mmCIF file of C-alpha atoms in Angstrom:
data_model
loop_
_atom_site.group_PDB
_atom_site.id
_atom_site.type_symbol
_atom_site.label_atom_id
_atom_site.label_comp_id
_atom_site.label_asym_id
_atom_site.label_seq_id
_atom_site.Cartn_x
_atom_site.Cartn_y
_atom_site.Cartn_z
ATOM 1 C CA MET A 220 130.091 99.679 117.660
ATOM 2 C CA LYS A 221 131.906 100.906 114.594
ATOM 3 C CA LYS A 222 129.798 101.138 111.454
ATOM 4 C CA GLN A 223 130.314 98.370 108.961
ATOM 5 C CA VAL A 224 129.626 97.448 105.376
ATOM 6 C CA ILE A 225 129.244 93.748 104.666
ATOM 7 C CA VAL A 226 130.032 92.662 101.130
ATOM 8 C CA ASP A 227 130.530 89.219 99.611
ATOM 9 C CA GLN A 228 133.826 88.363 97.941
ATOM 10 C CA GLU A 229 132.433 88.204 94.400
ATOM 11 C CA THR A 230 130.815 91.649 94.610
ATOM 12 C CA LEU A 231 133.966 93.228 96.012
ATOM 13 C CA ALA A 232 136.065 91.452 93.370
ATOM 14 C CA SER A 233 133.718 92.792 90.665
ATOM 15 C CA MET A 234 134.109 96.339 91.994
ATOM 16 C CA HIS A 235 137.876 95.849 91.921
ATOM 17 C CA ARG A 236 137.791 94.546 88.333
ATOM 18 C CA HIS A 237 135.782 97.619 87.365
ATOM 19 C CA ALA A 238 138.352 99.895 89.040
ATOM 20 C CA LEU A 239 141.218 98.162 87.222
ATOM 21 C CA SER A 240 139.476 98.205 83.837
ATOM 22 C CA ASP A 241 138.852 101.965 84.085
ATOM 23 C CA PHE A 242 142.423 102.756 85.179
ATOM 24 C CA PRO A 243 143.895 105.406 84.845
ATOM 25 C CA ASN A 244 140.457 106.988 85.200
ATOM 26 C CA GLU A 245 138.216 106.870 88.217
ATOM 27 C CA CYS A 246 135.456 104.301 88.077
ATOM 28 C CA VAL A 247 132.099 104.732 89.773
ATOM 29 C CA GLY A 248 129.114 102.601 90.675
ATOM 30 C CA PHE A 249 126.237 102.219 93.112
ATOM 31 C CA PHE A 250 125.357 99.510 95.578
ATOM 32 C CA PHE A 251 122.100 98.360 97.120
ATOM 33 C CA GLY A 252 121.015 96.104 99.938
ATOM 34 C CA GLU A 253 119.895 96.198 103.550
ATOM 35 C CA ALA A 254 120.633 98.599 106.403
ATOM 36 C CA ASN A 255 120.229 97.632 110.034
ATOM 37 C CA GLY A 256 121.508 100.042 112.651
ATOM 38 C CA GLU A 257 125.250 100.431 112.239
ATOM 39 C CA SER A 258 125.481 97.730 109.585
ATOM 40 C CA LYS A 259 124.825 97.690 105.851
ATOM 41 C CA ARG A 260 124.785 94.529 103.758
ATOM 42 C CA ILE A 261 125.450 94.929 100.045
ATOM 43 C CA LYS A 262 123.305 92.625 97.971
ATOM 44 C CA GLU A 263 123.791 94.149 94.528
ATOM 45 C CA TYR A 264 125.985 96.653 92.816
ATOM 46 C CA THR A 265 125.876 98.326 89.437
ATOM 47 C CA PRO A 266 128.850 99.803 87.610
ATOM 48 C CA LEU A 267 128.221 103.161 85.945
ATOM 49 C CA GLU A 268 129.869 105.212 83.273
ATOM 50 C CA ASN A 269 131.925 108.058 84.658
ATOM 51 C CA SER A 270 130.119 111.028 83.086
ATOM 52 C CA LYS A 271 132.808 113.564 84.010
ATOM 53 C CA GLU A 272 133.679 115.720 81.008
ATOM 54 C CA GLY A 273 137.408 116.015 80.424
ATOM 55 C CA ASP A 274 140.021 114.512 82.735
ATOM 56 C CA GLN A 275 138.556 111.528 84.590
ATOM 57 C CA ARG A 276 141.798 110.589 86.338
ATOM 58 C CA ARG A 277 140.970 112.644 89.452
ATOM 59 C CA ARG A 278 137.198 112.973 89.317
ATOM 60 C CA PHE A 279 134.054 111.096 88.633
ATOM 61 C CA GLU A 280 130.573 112.342 88.024
ATOM 62 C CA VAL A 281 127.295 110.509 87.919
ATOM 63 C CA HIS A 282 124.676 111.591 85.442
ATOM 64 C CA PRO A 283 121.473 112.710 87.220
ATOM 65 C CA LYS A 284 119.497 110.127 85.238
ATOM 66 C CA ASP A 285 121.646 107.394 86.803
ATOM 67 C CA TYR A 286 120.779 108.675 90.297
ATOM 68 C CA MET A 287 117.086 108.776 89.488
ATOM 69 C CA ALA A 288 117.216 105.288 87.988
ATOM 70 C CA ALA A 289 119.019 103.983 91.091
ATOM 71 C CA GLU A 290 116.469 105.490 93.456
ATOM 72 C CA LYS A 291 113.663 103.980 91.406
ATOM 73 C CA TYR A 292 115.397 100.613 91.287
ATOM 74 C CA ALA A 293 115.855 100.596 95.069
ATOM 75 C CA VAL A 294 112.138 101.200 95.626
ATOM 76 C CA GLU A 295 111.060 98.647 93.040
ATOM 77 C CA SER A 296 113.422 95.972 94.343
ATOM 78 C CA ASP A 297 112.604 96.697 98.013
ATOM 79 C CA GLN A 298 116.220 97.494 98.833
ATOM 80 C CA LYS A 299 118.077 100.463 100.251
ATOM 81 C CA PHE A 300 120.228 102.588 98.001
ATOM 82 C CA LEU A 301 123.313 102.239 100.219
ATOM 83 C CA GLY A 302 126.020 104.212 98.512
ATOM 84 C CA VAL A 303 128.665 104.855 95.910
ATOM 85 C CA TYR A 304 131.917 103.118 95.162
ATOM 86 C CA HIS A 305 134.696 104.671 93.155
ATOM 87 C CA SER A 306 138.417 104.381 92.587
ATOM 88 C CA HIS A 307 141.372 106.611 93.307
ATOM 89 C CA PRO A 308 144.011 105.808 90.679
ATOM 90 C CA GLU A 309 147.501 106.094 92.201
ATOM 91 C CA HIS A 310 146.073 107.774 95.314
ATOM 92 C CA PRO A 311 145.073 106.544 98.772
ATOM 93 C CA ALA A 312 141.619 105.132 99.454
ATOM 94 C CA GLU A 313 140.714 108.247 101.425
ATOM 95 C CA PRO A 314 138.005 110.767 100.589
ATOM 96 C CA SER A 315 139.151 113.910 98.810
ATOM 97 C CA VAL A 316 137.905 117.429 99.470
ATOM 98 C CA HIS A 317 135.744 116.981 96.368
ATOM 99 C CA ASP A 318 134.351 113.717 97.758
ATOM 100 C CA LEU A 319 133.381 115.514 100.972
ATOM 101 C CA ALA A 320 131.691 118.331 99.051
ATOM 102 C CA GLN A 321 129.581 115.812 97.104
ATOM 103 C CA ALA A 322 128.769 113.427 99.972
ATOM 104 C CA VAL A 323 125.308 112.977 101.452
ATOM 105 C CA PRO A 324 124.276 111.527 104.826
ATOM 106 C CA PHE A 325 123.519 107.812 105.138
ATOM 107 C CA PHE A 326 125.454 106.799 102.021
ATOM 108 C CA SER A 327 128.580 104.730 102.369
ATOM 109 C CA TYR A 328 131.482 105.605 100.098
ATOM 110 C CA ILE A 329 133.693 102.691 99.194
ATOM 111 C CA ILE A 330 136.988 103.850 97.701
ATOM 112 C CA ALA A 331 139.536 101.552 96.058
ATOM 113 C CA SER A 332 143.107 102.751 95.671
ATOM 114 C CA VAL A 333 144.356 101.270 92.398
ATOM 115 C CA SER A 334 147.530 101.125 90.384
ATOM 116 C CA GLU A 335 147.750 99.938 86.799
ATOM 117 C CA THR A 336 148.001 96.296 87.839
ATOM 118 C CA LYS A 337 146.339 95.896 91.207
ATOM 119 C CA VAL A 338 144.050 97.229 93.891
ATOM 120 C CA GLN A 339 146.226 98.569 96.683
ATOM 121 C CA ASN A 340 143.489 98.703 99.314
ATOM 122 C CA THR A 341 139.808 99.430 99.764
ATOM 123 C CA ARG A 342 138.158 101.440 102.512
ATOM 124 C CA SER A 343 134.652 102.666 103.246
ATOM 125 C CA TRP A 344 133.540 106.005 104.666
ATOM 126 C CA GLN A 345 130.356 107.656 105.882
ATOM 127 C CA LEU A 346 129.547 111.196 106.975
ATOM 128 C CA ASN A 347 129.043 111.731 110.690
ATOM 129 C CA ASP A 348 126.862 114.358 112.381
ATOM 130 C CA GLN A 349 129.694 116.903 112.081
ATOM 131 C CA ASN A 350 129.735 116.422 108.296
ATOM 132 C CA GLU A 351 133.122 114.690 108.470
ATOM 133 C CA PHE A 352 133.988 111.297 107.059
ATOM 134 C CA GLU A 353 134.347 108.399 109.489
ATOM 135 C CA GLU A 354 135.771 105.106 108.347
ATOM 136 C CA GLU A 355 133.555 102.039 108.347
ATOM 137 C CA ASP A 356 134.789 98.481 108.592
ATOM 138 C CA ILE A 357 134.466 96.449 105.418
ATOM 139 C CA ILE A 358 133.459 92.918 106.309
ATOM 140 C CA ASN A 359 134.272 90.683 103.359
ATOM 141 C CA GLU A 360 132.306 87.457 103.496
#
């Protein structure tokens, strides 16, 4: 069975609105929920400020305090910290070399390819045992 990320339409639409509002810069946010075998169900997401100094059109960074707050929130809300979403303005929804260098096991990485006026497509990725990205299905409910 291929890995999958299940997300409701409103949450995915909110991630897309965030990506469009931050265009031409990359947006970033976290998502939380449940994990069961090869499936993750997103129950909540939180948009973040891209803390990258300088040009944010090709990179995002997350402030360490945001990571710590997310880990704490996941424990307190009895959810799993499932992953990171971000946008690729005017680029495909595929992980970059930088994305691979920053990725950690278990997390899903949802990437939205955006133009100035619309989201082109959205894909999700997770590291495999060979430290390579494998695509996950996004199930939009």
